[in-house]
Amino acid sequence: MATSLKLSILDYSPVDEGLQPSDALTASVRLAQLAERLGYNRFWVSEHHGAPATASNSPEILMSRLASATNTIRIGSGGVLLPNYSALKIAENYQLLEALYPNRIDLGFGRAPGADRRTSMALNDEKRESIPYPHKVADLLGFVTGNHSNESRYAGMRAHPITPYPPQPFVLGASGSTAEIAAQAGLGFTFAHFINPRGDGPIAADAYRKAFRSTDFLKKPSVVVAVFVAVGETTEEAEDYASAFHLWLTYAESAEPFDRVPSLETVRLHQWTSQERAMRIRNKRRLIHGTAPEVLSQLRELADAYGTDEVMINLMMPGERSRLNAVRRLSEVLSEQFQRDLQKGTKEGESTHA
């Protein structure tokens, strides 16, 4: 896949109707392998708790499986939920991954709990204090590099194993409040447009670039924008996938989430309530859907709005075959567009020199 637009994947390991979590995790491996063959840039996995329709709740474990099944694609977390854990333990986990798979590991981290209040309490049941997020980030980076501030209580400590290069850190944001943290620390910045499409993202990306400080992690700013995507062979099929997505999302963010991703058959038989339809309207901009050329056109517009050349797609489409086909079709159309642009440029060059 050679073109100015780089595509990456954020995978929730969706558990399809009638299948088990083990099936979902095996499907994630196959998706990562296909993405690598087609030239996708990164493959990230999520951390969700108390969400039975998604199987990814421990990014580090799944990342190790994915990295062992691939050779070149960057594998990362989108993201590990920093407030839930010891910064040292996270640093050690990702240093170990970096030692196992050199120059391929992305450490994407976020500040959200990733769960309901009761589950969050269970994840933090031995903590006695809440550490401010900027301090938590500073501790994490200090353990990765060994460069804590002089006043840090952890000065002189470093996570092992020590590797020639650290995992690449990315700050994940959905409101813009963490853009400055990413900029001041010289880290990558990923905005979750699939959570907040209201317009905060481009503003946050611009603020991040303006405030960015070059560091050993990154010499120049790196912005990635992530969005839900559904791809169909026809407009009608894309609409069916969009309906499936919206039905899943409506309940995924409720007190009674589905235990599986609903199939197209289930969605077609579903009688939408007025409340569900209202929720679908509110969530409309969180999803880009259509045929592959239509989706790519919208992805380019999104990338332009954020001033980036990398878009991360999240395929919460029912059925492994549909997700594999979406990844394949987007790559094919992107390559076709690149070839047309290349031929156009060649003809324009010949005309200029005629």
mmCIF file of C-alpha atoms in Angstrom:
data_model
loop_
_atom_site.group_PDB
_atom_site.id
_atom_site.type_symbol
_atom_site.label_atom_id
_atom_site.label_comp_id
_atom_site.label_asym_id
_atom_site.label_seq_id
_atom_site.Cartn_x
_atom_site.Cartn_y
_atom_site.Cartn_z
ATOM 1 C CA MET A 1 0.000 0.000 0.000
ATOM 2 C CA ALA A 2 1.991 2.986 -1.259
ATOM 3 C CA THR A 3 0.414 6.408 -1.080
ATOM 4 C CA SER A 4 0.498 9.551 1.031
ATOM 5 C CA LEU A 5 -2.344 8.268 3.239
ATOM 6 C CA LYS A 6 -1.278 5.677 5.791
ATOM 7 C CA LEU A 7 -3.883 3.346 7.248
ATOM 8 C CA SER A 8 -3.644 1.603 10.598
ATOM 9 C CA ILE A 9 -6.087 -0.573 12.544
ATOM 10 C CA LEU A 10 -7.510 -0.418 16.065
ATOM 11 C CA ASP A 11 -9.043 -3.785 16.889
ATOM 12 C CA TYR A 12 -11.503 -4.533 19.706
ATOM 13 C CA SER A 13 -11.496 -8.295 18.986
ATOM 14 C CA PRO A 14 -15.282 -8.317 18.454
ATOM 15 C CA VAL A 15 -17.053 -11.502 19.545
ATOM 16 C CA ASP A 16 -19.547 -12.285 16.814
ATOM 17 C CA GLU A 17 -22.997 -13.697 17.444
ATOM 18 C CA GLY A 18 -22.821 -17.481 17.883
ATOM 19 C CA LEU A 19 -19.053 -17.503 18.545
ATOM 20 C CA GLN A 20 -16.749 -17.503 21.562
ATOM 21 C CA PRO A 21 -14.022 -15.062 22.725
ATOM 22 C CA SER A 22 -11.374 -17.558 21.610
ATOM 23 C CA ASP A 23 -12.788 -17.291 18.073
ATOM 24 C CA ALA A 24 -12.565 -13.498 18.264
ATOM 25 C CA LEU A 25 -8.928 -13.567 19.354
ATOM 26 C CA THR A 26 -7.998 -15.997 16.577
ATOM 27 C CA ALA A 27 -9.769 -13.693 14.115
ATOM 28 C CA SER A 28 -7.702 -10.758 15.414
ATOM 29 C CA VAL A 29 -4.518 -12.666 14.615
ATOM 30 C CA ARG A 30 -5.691 -13.313 11.056
ATOM 31 C CA LEU A 31 -6.698 -9.661 10.658
ATOM 32 C CA ALA A 32 -3.257 -8.489 11.804
ATOM 33 C CA GLN A 33 -1.553 -10.887 9.393
ATOM 34 C CA LEU A 34 -3.636 -9.619 6.485
ATOM 35 C CA ALA A 35 -3.002 -5.998 7.473
ATOM 36 C CA GLU A 36 0.731 -6.676 7.466
ATOM 37 C CA ARG A 37 0.636 -8.297 4.018
ATOM 38 C CA LEU A 38 -1.272 -5.299 2.648
ATOM 39 C CA GLY A 39 1.112 -2.713 4.098
ATOM 40 C CA TYR A 40 -0.936 -1.242 6.947
ATOM 41 C CA ASN A 41 1.212 0.824 9.288
ATOM 42 C CA ARG A 42 0.103 -0.226 12.798
ATOM 43 C CA PHE A 43 -2.186 -2.730 14.464
ATOM 44 C CA TRP A 44 -3.370 -1.671 17.916
ATOM 45 C CA VAL A 45 -5.585 -3.478 20.390
ATOM 46 C CA SER A 46 -7.862 -2.049 23.055
ATOM 47 C CA GLU A 47 -8.428 -2.472 26.767
ATOM 48 C CA HIS A 48 -12.046 -2.826 27.824
ATOM 49 C CA HIS A 49 -13.456 -4.354 30.986
ATOM 50 C CA GLY A 50 -16.934 -5.724 31.592
ATOM 51 C CA ALA A 51 -17.624 -5.710 27.837
ATOM 52 C CA PRO A 52 -18.479 -9.292 26.804
ATOM 53 C CA ALA A 53 -18.870 -8.461 23.097
ATOM 54 C CA THR A 54 -15.180 -7.522 22.891
ATOM 55 C CA ALA A 55 -12.429 -9.936 23.926
ATOM 56 C CA SER A 56 -9.515 -7.534 24.333
ATOM 57 C CA ASN A 57 -9.037 -6.656 28.002
ATOM 58 C CA SER A 58 -5.276 -7.142 28.370
ATOM 59 C CA PRO A 59 -3.418 -5.391 25.533
ATOM 60 C CA GLU A 60 0.027 -6.668 26.515
ATOM 61 C CA ILE A 61 -0.956 -10.338 26.352
ATOM 62 C CA LEU A 62 -2.746 -9.962 23.025
ATOM 63 C CA MET A 63 0.070 -7.804 21.617
ATOM 64 C CA SER A 64 2.569 -10.570 22.342
ATOM 65 C CA ARG A 65 0.434 -13.080 20.427
ATOM 66 C CA LEU A 66 -0.025 -10.714 17.495
ATOM 67 C CA ALA A 67 3.644 -9.754 17.312
ATOM 68 C CA SER A 68 4.648 -13.433 17.334
ATOM 69 C CA ALA A 69 2.320 -14.084 14.385
ATOM 70 C CA THR A 70 3.616 -11.149 12.293
ATOM 71 C CA ASN A 71 7.014 -9.815 11.267
ATOM 72 C CA THR A 72 7.028 -6.135 10.359
ATOM 73 C CA ILE A 73 3.806 -4.318 11.248
ATOM 74 C CA ARG A 74 3.948 -2.189 14.400
ATOM 75 C CA ILE A 75 1.904 -3.661 17.251
ATOM 76 C CA GLY A 76 0.512 -1.441 19.971
ATOM 77 C CA SER A 77 -2.112 -0.640 22.576
ATOM 78 C CA GLY A 78 -4.971 1.704 21.948
ATOM 79 C CA GLY A 79 -4.596 1.983 24.772
ATOM 80 C CA VAL A 80 -3.478 0.635 28.106
ATOM 81 C CA LEU A 81 -5.422 2.463 30.832
ATOM 82 C CA LEU A 82 -2.698 4.084 32.897
ATOM 83 C CA PRO A 83 -4.767 5.093 35.979
ATOM 84 C CA ASN A 84 -5.615 1.441 36.675
ATOM 85 C CA TYR A 85 -2.051 0.227 37.102
ATOM 86 C CA SER A 86 1.402 0.782 38.468
ATOM 87 C CA ALA A 87 3.446 2.889 36.049
ATOM 88 C CA LEU A 88 6.446 0.665 36.746
ATOM 89 C CA LYS A 89 4.528 -2.514 35.885
ATOM 90 C CA ILE A 90 3.323 -1.037 32.582
ATOM 91 C CA ALA A 91 6.852 0.102 31.740
ATOM 92 C CA GLU A 92 8.201 -3.377 32.486
ATOM 93 C CA ASN A 93 5.536 -5.048 30.350
ATOM 94 C CA TYR A 94 6.282 -2.872 27.348
ATOM 95 C CA GLN A 95 10.037 -3.042 27.788
ATOM 96 C CA LEU A 96 9.696 -6.821 27.719
ATOM 97 C CA LEU A 97 7.594 -6.641 24.562
ATOM 98 C CA GLU A 98 10.186 -4.336 22.989
ATOM 99 C CA ALA A 99 12.951 -6.799 23.893
ATOM 100 C CA LEU A 100 10.982 -9.649 22.309
ATOM 101 C CA TYR A 101 9.983 -7.698 19.161
ATOM 102 C CA PRO A 102 12.538 -4.882 18.626
ATOM 103 C CA ASN A 103 11.415 -1.644 16.958
ATOM 104 C CA ARG A 104 7.810 -2.830 16.588
ATOM 105 C CA ILE A 105 6.078 -1.901 19.848
ATOM 106 C CA ASP A 106 3.821 1.134 20.388
ATOM 107 C CA LEU A 107 2.868 2.088 23.941
ATOM 108 C CA GLY A 108 -0.440 3.882 23.546
ATOM 109 C CA PHE A 109 -1.891 4.894 26.895
ATOM 110 C CA GLY A 110 -4.978 6.734 28.070
ATOM 111 C CA ARG A 111 -6.561 8.148 31.186
ATOM 112 C CA ALA A 112 -10.072 6.658 30.926
ATOM 113 C CA PRO A 113 -11.075 3.876 33.346
ATOM 114 C CA GLY A 114 -12.395 1.720 30.498
ATOM 115 C CA ALA A 115 -15.106 0.234 32.671
ATOM 116 C CA ASP A 116 -18.111 0.967 34.841
ATOM 117 C CA ARG A 117 -17.619 2.272 38.390
ATOM 118 C CA ARG A 118 -17.849 -1.117 40.084
ATOM 119 C CA THR A 119 -15.335 -2.732 37.709
ATOM 120 C CA SER A 120 -12.997 0.229 38.129
ATOM 121 C CA MET A 121 -13.133 -0.285 41.897
ATOM 122 C CA ALA A 122 -12.209 -3.952 41.431
ATOM 123 C CA LEU A 123 -9.227 -2.980 39.269
ATOM 124 C CA ASN A 124 -8.011 -0.544 41.917
ATOM 125 C CA ASP A 125 -9.053 -2.207 45.164
ATOM 126 C CA GLU A 126 -5.671 -1.870 46.897
ATOM 127 C CA LYS A 127 -4.901 1.712 45.931
ATOM 128 C CA ARG A 128 -4.841 4.262 48.717
ATOM 129 C CA GLU A 129 -4.486 7.410 46.662
ATOM 130 C CA SER A 130 -5.257 8.745 43.214
ATOM 131 C CA ILE A 131 -2.164 10.077 41.450
ATOM 132 C CA PRO A 132 -2.665 13.090 39.127
ATOM 133 C CA TYR A 133 -2.505 11.947 35.523
ATOM 134 C CA PRO A 134 0.455 14.194 34.487
ATOM 135 C CA HIS A 135 2.472 12.745 37.384
ATOM 136 C CA LYS A 136 1.495 9.241 36.333
ATOM 137 C CA VAL A 137 2.671 9.931 32.774
ATOM 138 C CA ALA A 138 5.959 11.385 34.044
ATOM 139 C CA ASP A 139 6.529 8.282 36.175
ATOM 140 C CA LEU A 140 5.820 5.969 33.232
ATOM 141 C CA LEU A 141 8.242 7.785 30.919
ATOM 142 C CA GLY A 142 10.823 7.946 33.706
ATOM 143 C CA PHE A 143 10.688 4.182 34.173
ATOM 144 C CA VAL A 144 10.998 3.628 30.400
ATOM 145 C CA THR A 145 13.992 5.956 29.977
ATOM 146 C CA GLY A 146 15.537 6.072 33.445
ATOM 147 C CA ASN A 147 15.263 9.874 33.325
ATOM 148 C CA HIS A 148 13.045 10.900 36.215
ATOM 149 C CA SER A 149 13.015 14.488 37.428
ATOM 150 C CA ASN A 150 15.354 15.162 40.351
ATOM 151 C CA GLU A 151 12.441 15.658 42.725
ATOM 152 C CA SER A 152 10.736 12.409 41.714
ATOM 153 C CA ARG A 153 10.359 9.792 44.419
ATOM 154 C CA TYR A 154 11.499 7.270 41.807
ATOM 155 C CA ALA A 155 14.690 9.043 40.740
ATOM 156 C CA GLY A 156 17.322 6.514 39.690
ATOM 157 C CA MET A 157 14.835 3.726 38.986
ATOM 158 C CA ARG A 158 14.353 2.140 35.561
ATOM 159 C CA ALA A 159 12.186 -0.609 34.135
ATOM 160 C CA HIS A 160 13.890 -3.774 32.921
ATOM 161 C CA PRO A 161 14.770 -5.305 30.575
ATOM 162 C CA ILE A 162 16.660 -2.338 29.129
ATOM 163 C CA THR A 163 16.477 -2.216 25.325
ATOM 164 C CA PRO A 164 18.480 -0.246 22.707
ATOM 165 C CA TYR A 165 15.326 1.678 21.833
ATOM 166 C CA PRO A 166 12.214 2.217 23.943
ATOM 167 C CA PRO A 167 8.677 1.320 22.864
ATOM 168 C CA GLN A 168 7.121 4.291 21.047
ATOM 169 C CA PRO A 169 4.745 6.123 23.428
ATOM 170 C CA PHE A 170 1.477 7.680 22.232
ATOM 171 C CA VAL A 171 -0.866 9.732 24.391
ATOM 172 C CA LEU A 172 -4.495 8.918 23.627
ATOM 173 C CA GLY A 173 -7.030 11.706 23.887
ATOM 174 C CA ALA A 174 -10.739 12.256 23.319
ATOM 175 C CA SER A 175 -11.206 15.821 24.539
ATOM 176 C CA GLY A 176 -7.966 17.665 23.825
ATOM 177 C CA SER A 177 -6.927 17.985 27.469
ATOM 178 C CA THR A 178 -3.987 15.603 27.044
ATOM 179 C CA ALA A 179 -2.560 17.240 23.908
ATOM 180 C CA GLU A 180 -0.211 19.408 25.969
ATOM 181 C CA ILE A 181 1.088 16.384 27.884
ATOM 182 C CA ALA A 182 1.978 14.688 24.582
ATOM 183 C CA ALA A 183 3.550 17.860 23.183
ATOM 184 C CA GLN A 184 5.676 18.730 26.216
ATOM 185 C CA ALA A 185 6.980 15.160 26.555
ATOM 186 C CA GLY A 186 7.655 14.815 22.814
ATOM 187 C CA LEU A 187 5.303 11.865 22.349
ATOM 188 C CA GLY A 188 2.903 10.833 19.613
ATOM 189 C CA PHE A 189 -0.704 12.004 19.930
ATOM 190 C CA THR A 190 -3.723 9.927 18.937
ATOM 191 C CA PHE A 191 -7.203 11.434 18.973
ATOM 192 C CA ALA A 192 -10.246 9.192 19.391
ATOM 193 C CA HIS A 193 -12.558 10.758 16.825
ATOM 194 C CA PHE A 194 -14.701 7.622 17.239
ATOM 195 C CA ILE A 195 -15.471 8.841 20.763
ATOM 196 C CA ASN A 196 -15.623 12.586 20.191
ATOM 197 C CA PRO A 197 -16.375 13.783 16.640
ATOM 198 C CA ARG A 198 -17.620 17.205 17.730
ATOM 199 C CA GLY A 199 -14.637 19.179 16.433
ATOM 200 C CA ASP A 200 -12.295 19.157 19.438
ATOM 201 C CA GLY A 201 -9.872 16.817 17.658
ATOM 202 C CA PRO A 202 -8.482 19.126 14.940
ATOM 203 C CA ILE A 203 -8.099 21.910 17.528
ATOM 204 C CA ALA A 204 -6.241 19.554 19.870
ATOM 205 C CA ALA A 205 -4.009 18.297 17.047
ATOM 206 C CA ASP A 206 -3.106 21.851 16.074
ATOM 207 C CA ALA A 207 -2.343 22.788 19.703
ATOM 208 C CA TYR A 208 -0.194 19.677 20.029
ATOM 209 C CA ARG A 209 1.871 20.532 16.961
ATOM 210 C CA LYS A 210 2.406 24.126 18.062
ATOM 211 C CA ALA A 211 3.568 23.115 21.544
ATOM 212 C CA PHE A 212 5.591 20.043 20.496
ATOM 213 C CA ARG A 213 9.106 19.655 21.878
ATOM 214 C CA SER A 214 11.563 17.379 20.111
ATOM 215 C CA THR A 215 12.845 14.528 22.296
ATOM 216 C CA ASP A 216 14.591 11.180 21.950
ATOM 217 C CA PHE A 217 11.114 9.651 21.519
ATOM 218 C CA LEU A 218 10.166 11.812 18.523
ATOM 219 C CA LYS A 219 11.956 14.527 16.582
ATOM 220 C CA LYS A 220 8.766 15.912 15.064
ATOM 221 C CA PRO A 221 5.040 15.751 15.873
ATOM 222 C CA SER A 222 3.085 12.602 15.048
ATOM 223 C CA VAL A 223 -0.725 12.755 14.968
ATOM 224 C CA VAL A 224 -2.972 9.741 14.427
ATOM 225 C CA VAL A 225 -6.765 10.075 14.190
ATOM 226 C CA ALA A 226 -8.937 7.029 14.944
ATOM 227 C CA VAL A 227 -12.492 6.480 13.717
ATOM 228 C CA PHE A 228 -15.084 3.705 13.417
ATOM 229 C CA VAL A 229 -15.430 2.427 9.829
ATOM 230 C CA ALA A 230 -17.868 0.139 7.997
ATOM 231 C CA VAL A 231 -17.227 -0.878 4.376
ATOM 232 C CA GLY A 232 -19.701 -2.556 2.037
ATOM 233 C CA GLU A 233 -19.475 -3.750 -1.547
ATOM 234 C CA THR A 234 -22.563 -1.640 -2.265
ATOM 235 C CA THR A 235 -24.136 1.377 -0.609
ATOM 236 C CA GLU A 236 -26.994 -0.826 0.587
ATOM 237 C CA GLU A 237 -24.633 -3.325 2.210
ATOM 238 C CA ALA A 238 -22.701 -0.490 3.854
ATOM 239 C CA GLU A 239 -25.976 0.797 5.331
ATOM 240 C CA ASP A 240 -26.665 -2.665 6.756
ATOM 241 C CA TYR A 241 -23.234 -2.696 8.425
ATOM 242 C CA ALA A 242 -23.846 0.814 9.736
ATOM 243 C CA SER A 243 -27.127 -0.348 11.300
ATOM 244 C CA ALA A 244 -25.347 -3.272 12.952
ATOM 245 C CA PHE A 245 -22.703 -0.937 14.300
ATOM 246 C CA HIS A 246 -25.198 1.541 15.725
ATOM 247 C CA LEU A 247 -27.257 -1.173 17.373
ATOM 248 C CA TRP A 248 -24.136 -2.610 19.039
ATOM 249 C CA LEU A 249 -22.900 0.838 20.110
ATOM 250 C CA THR A 250 -26.239 1.878 21.573
ATOM 251 C CA TYR A 251 -26.092 -1.023 24.000
ATOM 252 C CA ALA A 252 -22.295 -1.107 24.428
ATOM 253 C CA GLU A 253 -22.572 2.271 26.158
ATOM 254 C CA SER A 254 -25.578 1.311 28.254
ATOM 255 C CA ALA A 255 -26.018 -0.545 31.529
ATOM 256 C CA GLU A 256 -26.971 -3.671 29.570
ATOM 257 C CA PRO A 257 -24.406 -4.240 26.781
ATOM 258 C CA PHE A 258 -24.900 -7.059 24.281
ATOM 259 C CA ASP A 259 -22.831 -10.140 25.028
ATOM 260 C CA ARG A 260 -22.112 -10.522 21.308
ATOM 261 C CA VAL A 261 -21.876 -8.275 18.241
ATOM 262 C CA PRO A 262 -25.282 -8.646 16.531
ATOM 263 C CA SER A 263 -25.325 -10.277 13.103
ATOM 264 C CA LEU A 264 -26.828 -8.637 10.033
ATOM 265 C CA GLU A 265 -29.755 -11.053 10.271
ATOM 266 C CA THR A 266 -30.458 -10.021 13.854
ATOM 267 C CA VAL A 267 -30.241 -6.342 12.952
ATOM 268 C CA ARG A 268 -32.623 -6.698 10.000
ATOM 269 C CA LEU A 269 -35.229 -8.277 12.289
ATOM 270 C CA HIS A 270 -34.753 -5.713 15.044
ATOM 271 C CA GLN A 271 -37.570 -3.273 15.743
ATOM 272 C CA TRP A 272 -35.879 0.040 16.502
ATOM 273 C CA THR A 273 -37.347 2.054 19.348
ATOM 274 C CA SER A 274 -37.524 5.839 19.243
ATOM 275 C CA GLN A 275 -34.816 5.987 21.911
ATOM 276 C CA GLU A 276 -32.502 3.751 19.861
ATOM 277 C CA ARG A 277 -33.068 5.886 16.773
ATOM 278 C CA ALA A 278 -32.282 9.032 18.725
ATOM 279 C CA MET A 279 -29.051 7.457 19.975
ATOM 280 C CA ARG A 280 -28.141 6.492 16.415
ATOM 281 C CA ILE A 281 -28.552 10.091 15.289
ATOM 282 C CA ARG A 282 -26.348 11.315 18.155
ATOM 283 C CA ASN A 283 -23.630 8.782 17.263
ATOM 284 C CA LYS A 284 -23.803 9.304 13.497
ATOM 285 C CA ARG A 285 -20.510 11.185 13.120
ATOM 286 C CA ARG A 286 -18.563 8.558 15.051
ATOM 287 C CA LEU A 287 -18.803 6.217 12.054
ATOM 288 C CA ILE A 288 -17.595 6.546 8.474
ATOM 289 C CA HIS A 289 -19.366 4.095 6.189
ATOM 290 C CA GLY A 290 -19.893 3.420 2.497
ATOM 291 C CA THR A 291 -18.175 1.588 -0.331
ATOM 292 C CA ALA A 292 -14.370 1.474 -0.219
ATOM 293 C CA PRO A 293 -13.914 4.528 -2.528
ATOM 294 C CA GLU A 294 -16.503 6.476 -0.509
ATOM 295 C CA VAL A 295 -14.877 5.576 2.799
ATOM 296 C CA LEU A 296 -11.400 6.463 1.561
ATOM 297 C CA SER A 297 -12.630 9.842 0.371
ATOM 298 C CA GLN A 298 -14.036 10.544 3.832
ATOM 299 C CA LEU A 299 -10.873 9.274 5.518
ATOM 300 C CA ARG A 300 -8.799 11.691 3.433
ATOM 301 C CA GLU A 301 -11.065 14.543 4.478
ATOM 302 C CA LEU A 302 -10.688 13.500 8.103
ATOM 303 C CA ALA A 303 -6.905 13.312 7.777
ATOM 304 C CA ASP A 304 -6.830 16.771 6.200
ATOM 305 C CA ALA A 305 -8.916 18.193 9.052
ATOM 306 C CA TYR A 306 -6.402 16.840 11.562
ATOM 307 C CA GLY A 307 -3.375 17.790 9.474
ATOM 308 C CA THR A 308 -2.077 14.229 9.420
ATOM 309 C CA ASP A 309 -1.363 11.466 6.926
ATOM 310 C CA GLU A 310 -2.284 8.563 9.229
ATOM 311 C CA VAL A 311 -5.785 7.354 10.022
ATOM 312 C CA MET A 312 -6.540 4.412 12.312
ATOM 313 C CA ILE A 313 -9.720 2.535 11.449
ATOM 314 C CA ASN A 314 -11.831 0.606 13.962
ATOM 315 C CA LEU A 315 -13.887 -2.087 12.231
ATOM 316 C CA MET A 316 -16.787 -3.018 14.502
ATOM 317 C CA MET A 317 -18.502 -4.882 11.664
ATOM 318 C CA PRO A 318 -20.261 -8.220 12.270
ATOM 319 C CA GLY A 319 -18.472 -11.235 10.801
ATOM 320 C CA GLU A 320 -14.758 -11.888 10.373
ATOM 321 C CA ARG A 321 -15.153 -12.144 6.597
ATOM 322 C CA SER A 322 -16.631 -8.646 6.412
ATOM 323 C CA ARG A 323 -13.732 -7.178 8.403
ATOM 324 C CA LEU A 324 -11.111 -8.955 6.313
ATOM 325 C CA ASN A 325 -12.824 -7.831 3.114
ATOM 326 C CA ALA A 326 -12.994 -4.231 4.333
ATOM 327 C CA VAL A 327 -9.259 -4.179 5.029
ATOM 328 C CA ARG A 328 -8.556 -5.754 1.639
ATOM 329 C CA ARG A 329 -10.848 -3.452 -0.354
ATOM 330 C CA LEU A 330 -9.525 -0.278 1.268
ATOM 331 C CA SER A 331 -5.979 -1.336 0.413
ATOM 332 C CA GLU A 332 -6.907 -2.182 -3.179
ATOM 333 C CA VAL A 333 -8.682 1.117 -3.798
ATOM 334 C CA LEU A 334 -5.901 3.086 -2.130
ATOM 335 C CA SER A 335 -3.335 1.399 -4.391
ATOM 336 C CA GLU A 336 -5.491 2.042 -7.469
ATOM 337 C CA GLN A 337 -5.761 5.715 -6.554
ATOM 338 C CA PHE A 338 -2.021 5.917 -6.066
ATOM 339 C CA GLN A 339 -1.361 4.384 -9.489
ATOM 340 C CA ARG A 340 -3.758 6.854 -11.126
ATOM 341 C CA ASP A 341 -2.076 9.760 -9.370
ATOM 342 C CA LEU A 342 1.321 8.430 -10.442
ATOM 343 C CA GLN A 343 0.252 8.128 -14.080
ATOM 344 C CA LYS A 344 -1.317 11.568 -13.976
ATOM 345 C CA GLY A 345 1.886 13.052 -12.601
ATOM 346 C CA THR A 346 3.935 11.309 -15.300
ATOM 347 C CA LYS A 347 1.705 12.613 -18.097
ATOM 348 C CA GLU A 348 1.790 16.135 -16.669
ATOM 349 C CA GLY A 349 5.588 15.927 -16.531
ATOM 350 C CA GLU A 350 5.780 14.767 -20.144
ATOM 351 C CA SER A 351 3.460 17.593 -21.202
ATOM 352 C CA THR A 352 5.621 20.148 -19.405
ATOM 353 C CA HIS A 353 8.770 18.977 -21.182
ATOM 354 C CA ALA A 354 7.128 18.610 -24.592
#
